[in-house]
Amino acid sequence: MKLMEQKILTEGQVLPGNILKVGSFLNQQLDIEFLHEVGKEIARLYKNTGVTKVITIEASGIPLATLAALELGVPAVIVKKHASANLSHDVYSAEIASFTHKNTYTAVVAKEYLNKNDSVLIVDDFLAVGNAIRGLQKILNDAGATLAGCAIAIEKGFQHGGDELRAEGIRVESLAIVDEMKDGEITFRP
Amino acid sequence: MKLMEQKILTEGQVLPGNILKVGSFLNQQLDIEFLHEVGKEIARLYKNTGVTKVITIEASGIPLATLAALELGVPAVIVKKHASANLSHDVYSAEIASFTHKNTYTAVVAKEYLNKNDSVLIVDDFLAVGNAIRGLQKILNDAGATLAGCAIAIEKGFQHGGDELRAEGIRVESLAIVDEMKDGEITFRP
């Protein structure tokens, strides 16, 4: 999706530590018209594949998951990063190491929102080493649901999580793949 | 909004500790068509009031903030619950006590996403004692921005946060106000 690459080149900032800051449109401030176009693009890529639900882990993938679900016409399921008073038993869970935050958390979702008839599309803002997707994969396996594929706004190609998933036959659609960020210069995978 | 009251009566569950569980449509699983209608209703209530941005604190208000922003045609700003590598300086912040989670967190947002010309609509899934809104009010004050009002999916009227805000002249539009939850029976404010 050239639109995403253009947006990254226009508004993205490369910060120390290979951090790509896209807060102006993707995850701190939402450029809602742009994200709506991204949601439509995700729906176009996955229409007619039998997707019954969109899933994401809170929090920064939620806007895109919401808009993709809207355009696909299916419910979205938000996996929580922590158990809470009304989400503590009858849950599927997975331990996930956060590359960004250097910690590990337990992702949880109530069993009632996933079942073996579901074909589920994972939506997220970033894909780097792929830990979040591996956690969601485990949750979908536990539920007996099918993984329809992944739709990612920005893949960090140089961290290879997406390549490993594709090598296993999983469909991964990233709207932009950053292969290198060197001296502030961004190189996209052709 | 009768639609929200009907939805709560059909799908909501009253759990011990005055918890109203609405995970099936509002904050764990998203009934996207229903939430889209809610977003349209919020836009109808606040159109022609000069709103320039929608704001919410992560995470459970994000879907509704996204859809309200979509229908209003303005950007949304997502206030984070914790500082991170790319959000640590040049921020507005507020200490907020969470009634649900029994803890206190520091809400942060980059200064660049709010300014004195903004008229901002706060969107959230729940309003109880109003701590989150007070924190956002402080952040908007620090930014010199104007608070246009609040749009809330479900207000817990018996916790009086909404009443206090209205008494101060702040516009609070709640799509359902629960005045009592007794023995599993829900009473709405007329």
PDB file of N, CA, C and O in Angstrom, chain B residues 1 5 45-46 122 124 126-130 133-134 137 147-179 189-190:
ATOM      1  N   MET B   1     -30.398   7.648  24.688  1.00  0.00           N
ATOM      2  CA  MET B   1     -30.383   6.738  23.537  1.00  0.00           C
ATOM      3  C   MET B   1     -30.971   5.398  23.963  1.00  0.00           C
ATOM      4  O   MET B   1     -30.323   4.603  24.640  1.00  0.00           O
ATOM      5  N   GLU B   5     -29.765   1.494  26.118  1.00  0.00           N
ATOM      6  CA  GLU B   5     -30.489   0.882  27.246  1.00  0.00           C
ATOM      7  C   GLU B   5     -30.967  -0.519  26.875  1.00  0.00           C
ATOM      8  O   GLU B   5     -30.833  -1.472  27.657  1.00  0.00           O
ATOM      9  N   LEU B  45     -24.970  14.528  18.289  1.00  0.00           N
ATOM     10  CA  LEU B  45     -25.084  15.370  19.489  1.00  0.00           C
ATOM     11  C   LEU B  45     -24.097  16.535  19.469  1.00  0.00           C
ATOM     12  O   LEU B  45     -24.389  17.604  19.989  1.00  0.00           O
ATOM     13  N   TYR B  46     -22.911  16.321  18.889  1.00  0.00           N
ATOM     14  CA  TYR B  46     -21.863  17.345  18.975  1.00  0.00           C
ATOM     15  C   TYR B  46     -21.539  18.023  17.647  1.00  0.00           C
ATOM     16  O   TYR B  46     -20.606  18.809  17.585  1.00  0.00           O
ATOM     17  N   ILE B 122     -14.341  14.661  24.968  1.00  0.00           N
ATOM     18  CA  ILE B 122     -13.896  13.455  25.684  1.00  0.00           C
ATOM     19  C   ILE B 122     -14.883  12.327  25.407  1.00  0.00           C
ATOM     20  O   ILE B 122     -16.089  12.498  25.570  1.00  0.00           O
ATOM     21  N   ASP B 124     -15.640   8.161  26.275  1.00  0.00           N
ATOM     22  CA  ASP B 124     -15.232   6.985  27.054  1.00  0.00           C
ATOM     23  C   ASP B 124     -16.377   5.989  27.135  1.00  0.00           C
ATOM     24  O   ASP B 124     -17.521   6.330  26.841  1.00  0.00           O
ATOM     25  N   PHE B 126     -17.201   4.201  30.012  1.00  0.00           N
ATOM     26  CA  PHE B 126     -17.877   4.336  31.300  1.00  0.00           C
ATOM     27  C   PHE B 126     -17.546   5.667  31.966  1.00  0.00           C
ATOM     28  O   PHE B 126     -16.445   6.192  31.818  1.00  0.00           O
ATOM     29  N   LEU B 127     -18.510   6.175  32.729  1.00  0.00           N
ATOM     30  CA  LEU B 127     -18.273   7.299  33.634  1.00  0.00           C
ATOM     31  C   LEU B 127     -18.853   6.905  34.988  1.00  0.00           C
ATOM     32  O   LEU B 127     -20.051   6.610  35.081  1.00  0.00           O
ATOM     33  N   ALA B 128     -17.998   6.855  36.009  1.00  0.00           N
ATOM     34  CA  ALA B 128     -18.462   6.481  37.353  1.00  0.00           C
ATOM     35  C   ALA B 128     -18.221   7.667  38.287  1.00  0.00           C
ATOM     36  O   ALA B 128     -19.012   8.605  38.320  1.00  0.00           O
ATOM     37  N   VAL B 129     -17.090   7.666  38.998  1.00  0.00           N
ATOM     38  CA  VAL B 129     -16.806   8.818  39.859  1.00  0.00           C
ATOM     39  C   VAL B 129     -16.187   9.974  39.067  1.00  0.00           C
ATOM     40  O   VAL B 129     -16.154  11.109  39.527  1.00  0.00           O
ATOM     41  N   GLY B 130     -15.703   9.678  37.875  1.00  0.00           N
ATOM     42  CA  GLY B 130     -15.244  10.751  36.991  1.00  0.00           C
ATOM     43  C   GLY B 130     -13.754  11.029  37.045  1.00  0.00           C
ATOM     44  O   GLY B 130     -13.294  12.034  36.500  1.00  0.00           O
ATOM     45  N   ILE B 133     -12.066  11.556  33.613  1.00  0.00           N
ATOM     46  CA  ILE B 133     -12.426  12.840  32.995  1.00  0.00           C
ATOM     47  C   ILE B 133     -11.708  13.996  33.699  1.00  0.00           C
ATOM     48  O   ILE B 133     -11.244  14.933  33.047  1.00  0.00           O
ATOM     49  N   ARG B 134     -11.581  13.922  35.006  1.00  0.00           N
ATOM     50  CA  ARG B 134     -10.845  14.962  35.744  1.00  0.00           C
ATOM     51  C   ARG B 134      -9.383  15.020  35.282  1.00  0.00           C
ATOM     52  O   ARG B 134      -8.802  16.100  35.152  1.00  0.00           O
ATOM     53  N   GLN B 137      -9.381  16.625  31.911  1.00  0.00           N
ATOM     54  CA  GLN B 137      -9.639  18.054  32.096  1.00  0.00           C
ATOM     55  C   GLN B 137      -8.344  18.794  32.449  1.00  0.00           C
ATOM     56  O   GLN B 137      -8.059  19.866  31.925  1.00  0.00           O
ATOM     57  N   LEU B 147     -12.585  22.331  26.627  1.00  0.00           N
ATOM     58  CA  LEU B 147     -13.361  21.097  26.751  1.00  0.00           C
ATOM     59  C   LEU B 147     -14.744  21.337  26.148  1.00  0.00           C
ATOM     60  O   LEU B 147     -15.543  22.105  26.696  1.00  0.00           O
ATOM     61  N   ALA B 148     -15.019  20.685  25.022  1.00  0.00           N
ATOM     62  CA  ALA B 148     -16.321  20.872  24.357  1.00  0.00           C
ATOM     63  C   ALA B 148     -17.421  20.117  25.081  1.00  0.00           C
ATOM     64  O   ALA B 148     -18.586  20.528  25.074  1.00  0.00           O
ATOM     65  N   GLY B 149     -17.043  18.996  25.711  1.00  0.00           N
ATOM     66  CA  GLY B 149     -18.023  18.179  26.419  1.00  0.00           C
ATOM     67  C   GLY B 149     -17.554  16.743  26.497  1.00  0.00           C
ATOM     68  O   GLY B 149     -16.422  16.430  26.108  1.00  0.00           O
ATOM     69  N   CYS B 150     -18.441  15.900  27.017  1.00  0.00           N
ATOM     70  CA  CYS B 150     -18.125  14.483  27.174  1.00  0.00           C
ATOM     71  C   CYS B 150     -19.218  13.652  26.513  1.00  0.00           C
ATOM     72  O   CYS B 150     -20.393  14.012  26.565  1.00  0.00           O
ATOM     73  N   ALA B 151     -18.819  12.549  25.901  1.00  0.00           N
ATOM     74  CA  ALA B 151     -19.774  11.592  25.343  1.00  0.00           C
ATOM     75  C   ALA B 151     -19.418  10.228  25.917  1.00  0.00           C
ATOM     76  O   ALA B 151     -18.307   9.731  25.729  1.00  0.00           O
ATOM     77  N   ILE B 152     -20.353   9.653  26.659  1.00  0.00           N
ATOM     78  CA  ILE B 152     -20.107   8.448  27.433  1.00  0.00           C
ATOM     79  C   ILE B 152     -21.112   7.378  27.025  1.00  0.00           C
ATOM     80  O   ILE B 152     -22.304   7.665  26.880  1.00  0.00           O
ATOM     81  N   ALA B 153     -20.642   6.165  26.853  1.00  0.00           N
ATOM     82  CA  ALA B 153     -21.578   5.083  26.515  1.00  0.00           C
ATOM     83  C   ALA B 153     -22.491   4.815  27.709  1.00  0.00           C
ATOM     84  O   ALA B 153     -23.709   4.852  27.586  1.00  0.00           O
ATOM     85  N   ILE B 154     -21.903   4.529  28.873  1.00  0.00           N
ATOM     86  CA  ILE B 154     -22.696   4.156  30.044  1.00  0.00           C
ATOM     87  C   ILE B 154     -22.217   4.933  31.267  1.00  0.00           C
ATOM     88  O   ILE B 154     -21.059   4.817  31.670  1.00  0.00           O
ATOM     89  N   GLU B 155     -23.117   5.706  31.836  1.00  0.00           N
ATOM     90  CA  GLU B 155     -22.809   6.442  33.071  1.00  0.00           C
ATOM     91  C   GLU B 155     -23.407   5.695  34.261  1.00  0.00           C
ATOM     92  O   GLU B 155     -24.565   5.280  34.225  1.00  0.00           O
ATOM     93  N   LYS B 156     -22.594   5.501  35.303  1.00  0.00           N
ATOM     94  CA  LYS B 156     -23.112   4.933  36.538  1.00  0.00           C
ATOM     95  C   LYS B 156     -23.599   6.084  37.399  1.00  0.00           C
ATOM     96  O   LYS B 156     -22.831   6.693  38.157  1.00  0.00           O
ATOM     97  N   GLY B 157     -24.886   6.398  37.251  1.00  0.00           N
ATOM     98  CA  GLY B 157     -25.467   7.572  37.897  1.00  0.00           C
ATOM     99  C   GLY B 157     -25.309   7.553  39.400  1.00  0.00           C
ATOM    100  O   GLY B 157     -25.153   8.605  40.032  1.00  0.00           O
ATOM    101  N   PHE B 158     -25.294   6.351  39.969  1.00  0.00           N
ATOM    102  CA  PHE B 158     -25.230   6.237  41.436  1.00  0.00           C
ATOM    103  C   PHE B 158     -23.844   6.551  41.984  1.00  0.00           C
ATOM    104  O   PHE B 158     -23.653   6.604  43.198  1.00  0.00           O
ATOM    105  N   GLN B 159     -22.868   6.777  41.101  1.00  0.00           N
ATOM    106  CA  GLN B 159     -21.542   7.170  41.577  1.00  0.00           C
ATOM    107  C   GLN B 159     -21.298   8.671  41.389  1.00  0.00           C
ATOM    108  O   GLN B 159     -20.256   9.191  41.801  1.00  0.00           O
ATOM    109  N   HIS B 160     -22.245   9.357  40.732  1.00  0.00           N
ATOM    110  CA  HIS B 160     -22.376  10.823  40.759  1.00  0.00           C
ATOM    111  C   HIS B 160     -21.271  11.637  40.106  1.00  0.00           C
ATOM    112  O   HIS B 160     -21.285  12.866  40.216  1.00  0.00           O
ATOM    113  N   GLY B 161     -20.319  11.002  39.430  1.00  0.00           N
ATOM    114  CA  GLY B 161     -19.294  11.778  38.730  1.00  0.00           C
ATOM    115  C   GLY B 161     -19.906  12.670  37.651  1.00  0.00           C
ATOM    116  O   GLY B 161     -19.508  13.827  37.487  1.00  0.00           O
ATOM    117  N   GLY B 162     -20.874  12.140  36.912  1.00  0.00           N
ATOM    118  CA  GLY B 162     -21.546  12.914  35.868  1.00  0.00           C
ATOM    119  C   GLY B 162     -22.322  14.089  36.423  1.00  0.00           C
ATOM    120  O   GLY B 162     -22.279  15.201  35.872  1.00  0.00           O
ATOM    121  N   ASP B 163     -23.009  13.858  37.539  1.00  0.00           N
ATOM    122  CA  ASP B 163     -23.796  14.946  38.152  1.00  0.00           C
ATOM    123  C   ASP B 163     -22.889  16.099  38.569  1.00  0.00           C
ATOM    124  O   ASP B 163     -23.234  17.276  38.387  1.00  0.00           O
ATOM    125  N   GLU B 164     -21.730  15.758  39.123  1.00  0.00           N
ATOM    126  CA  GLU B 164     -20.801  16.814  39.566  1.00  0.00           C
ATOM    127  C   GLU B 164     -20.277  17.620  38.377  1.00  0.00           C
ATOM    128  O   GLU B 164     -20.164  18.848  38.452  1.00  0.00           O
ATOM    129  N   LEU B 165     -19.971  16.932  37.283  1.00  0.00           N
ATOM    130  CA  LEU B 165     -19.489  17.637  36.086  1.00  0.00           C
ATOM    131  C   LEU B 165     -20.578  18.563  35.539  1.00  0.00           C
ATOM    132  O   LEU B 165     -20.317  19.724  35.202  1.00  0.00           O
ATOM    133  N   ARG B 166     -21.809  18.053  35.465  1.00  0.00           N
ATOM    134  CA  ARG B 166     -22.920  18.877  34.952  1.00  0.00           C
ATOM    135  C   ARG B 166     -23.147  20.087  35.853  1.00  0.00           C
ATOM    136  O   ARG B 166     -23.435  21.183  35.369  1.00  0.00           O
ATOM    137  N   ALA B 167     -23.009  19.896  37.173  1.00  0.00           N
ATOM    138  CA  ALA B 167     -23.207  21.014  38.119  1.00  0.00           C
ATOM    139  C   ALA B 167     -22.175  22.114  37.887  1.00  0.00           C
ATOM    140  O   ALA B 167     -22.420  23.278  38.206  1.00  0.00           O
ATOM    141  N   GLU B 168     -21.026  21.730  37.289  1.00  0.00           N
ATOM    142  CA  GLU B 168     -19.996  22.733  36.971  1.00  0.00           C
ATOM    143  C   GLU B 168     -20.185  23.341  35.587  1.00  0.00           C
ATOM    144  O   GLU B 168     -19.334  24.089  35.105  1.00  0.00           O
ATOM    145  N   GLY B 169     -21.283  22.947  34.924  1.00  0.00           N
ATOM    146  CA  GLY B 169     -21.587  23.525  33.618  1.00  0.00           C
ATOM    147  C   GLY B 169     -20.972  22.791  32.443  1.00  0.00           C
ATOM    148  O   GLY B 169     -21.002  23.274  31.309  1.00  0.00           O
ATOM    149  N   ILE B 170     -20.406  21.613  32.714  1.00  0.00           N
ATOM    150  CA  ILE B 170     -19.806  20.829  31.629  1.00  0.00           C
ATOM    151  C   ILE B 170     -20.877  19.980  30.961  1.00  0.00           C
ATOM    152  O   ILE B 170     -21.700  19.349  31.644  1.00  0.00           O
ATOM    153  N   ARG B 171     -20.884  19.968  29.649  1.00  0.00           N
ATOM    154  CA  ARG B 171     -21.861  19.156  28.918  1.00  0.00           C
ATOM    155  C   ARG B 171     -21.449  17.691  28.975  1.00  0.00           C
ATOM    156  O   ARG B 171     -20.354  17.334  28.525  1.00  0.00           O
ATOM    157  N   VAL B 172     -22.300  16.866  29.520  1.00  0.00           N
ATOM    158  CA  VAL B 172     -22.045  15.418  29.591  1.00  0.00           C
ATOM    159  C   VAL B 172     -23.223  14.698  28.949  1.00  0.00           C
ATOM    160  O   VAL B 172     -24.348  14.789  29.444  1.00  0.00           O
ATOM    161  N   GLU B 173     -22.961  14.037  27.838  1.00  0.00           N
ATOM    162  CA  GLU B 173     -24.000  13.270  27.146  1.00  0.00           C
ATOM    163  C   GLU B 173     -23.716  11.795  27.355  1.00  0.00           C
ATOM    164  O   GLU B 173     -22.743  11.256  26.835  1.00  0.00           O
ATOM    165  N   SER B 174     -24.537  11.135  28.151  1.00  0.00           N
ATOM    166  CA  SER B 174     -24.381   9.701  28.375  1.00  0.00           C
ATOM    167  C   SER B 174     -25.509   8.983  27.655  1.00  0.00           C
ATOM    168  O   SER B 174     -26.673   9.375  27.761  1.00  0.00           O
ATOM    169  N   LEU B 175     -25.166   7.935  26.941  1.00  0.00           N
ATOM    170  CA  LEU B 175     -26.182   7.284  26.109  1.00  0.00           C
ATOM    171  C   LEU B 175     -27.079   6.377  26.937  1.00  0.00           C
ATOM    172  O   LEU B 175     -28.167   6.021  26.508  1.00  0.00           O
ATOM    173  N   ALA B 176     -26.618   6.029  28.126  1.00  0.00           N
ATOM    174  CA  ALA B 176     -27.485   5.372  29.111  1.00  0.00           C
ATOM    175  C   ALA B 176     -26.942   5.749  30.483  1.00  0.00           C
ATOM    176  O   ALA B 176     -25.729   5.766  30.686  1.00  0.00           O
ATOM    177  N   ILE B 177     -27.853   6.081  31.407  1.00  0.00           N
ATOM    178  CA  ILE B 177     -27.450   6.369  32.789  1.00  0.00           C
ATOM    179  C   ILE B 177     -28.088   5.327  33.694  1.00  0.00           C
ATOM    180  O   ILE B 177     -29.315   5.225  33.766  1.00  0.00           O
ATOM    181  N   VAL B 178     -27.253   4.520  34.336  1.00  0.00           N
ATOM    182  CA  VAL B 178     -27.733   3.493  35.252  1.00  0.00           C
ATOM    183  C   VAL B 178     -27.824   4.117  36.639  1.00  0.00           C
ATOM    184  O   VAL B 178     -26.814   4.527  37.208  1.00  0.00           O
ATOM    185  N   ASP B 179     -29.038   4.201  37.187  1.00  0.00           N
ATOM    186  CA  ASP B 179     -29.194   4.814  38.513  1.00  0.00           C
ATOM    187  C   ASP B 179     -29.165   3.784  39.628  1.00  0.00           C
ATOM    188  O   ASP B 179     -28.899   4.127  40.780  1.00  0.00           O
ATOM    189  N   ARG B 189     -31.955   6.065  34.515  1.00  0.00           N
ATOM    190  CA  ARG B 189     -32.500   7.400  34.790  1.00  0.00           C
ATOM    191  C   ARG B 189     -33.420   7.789  33.636  1.00  0.00           C
ATOM    192  O   ARG B 189     -33.056   7.629  32.473  1.00  0.00           O
ATOM    193  N   PRO B 190     -34.602   8.267  33.942  1.00  0.00           N
ATOM    194  CA  PRO B 190     -35.562   8.609  32.855  1.00  0.00           C
ATOM    195  C   PRO B 190     -35.050   9.782  32.017  1.00  0.00           C
ATOM    196  O   PRO B 190     -34.300  10.621  32.493  1.00  0.00           O
TER     197      PRO B 190
END
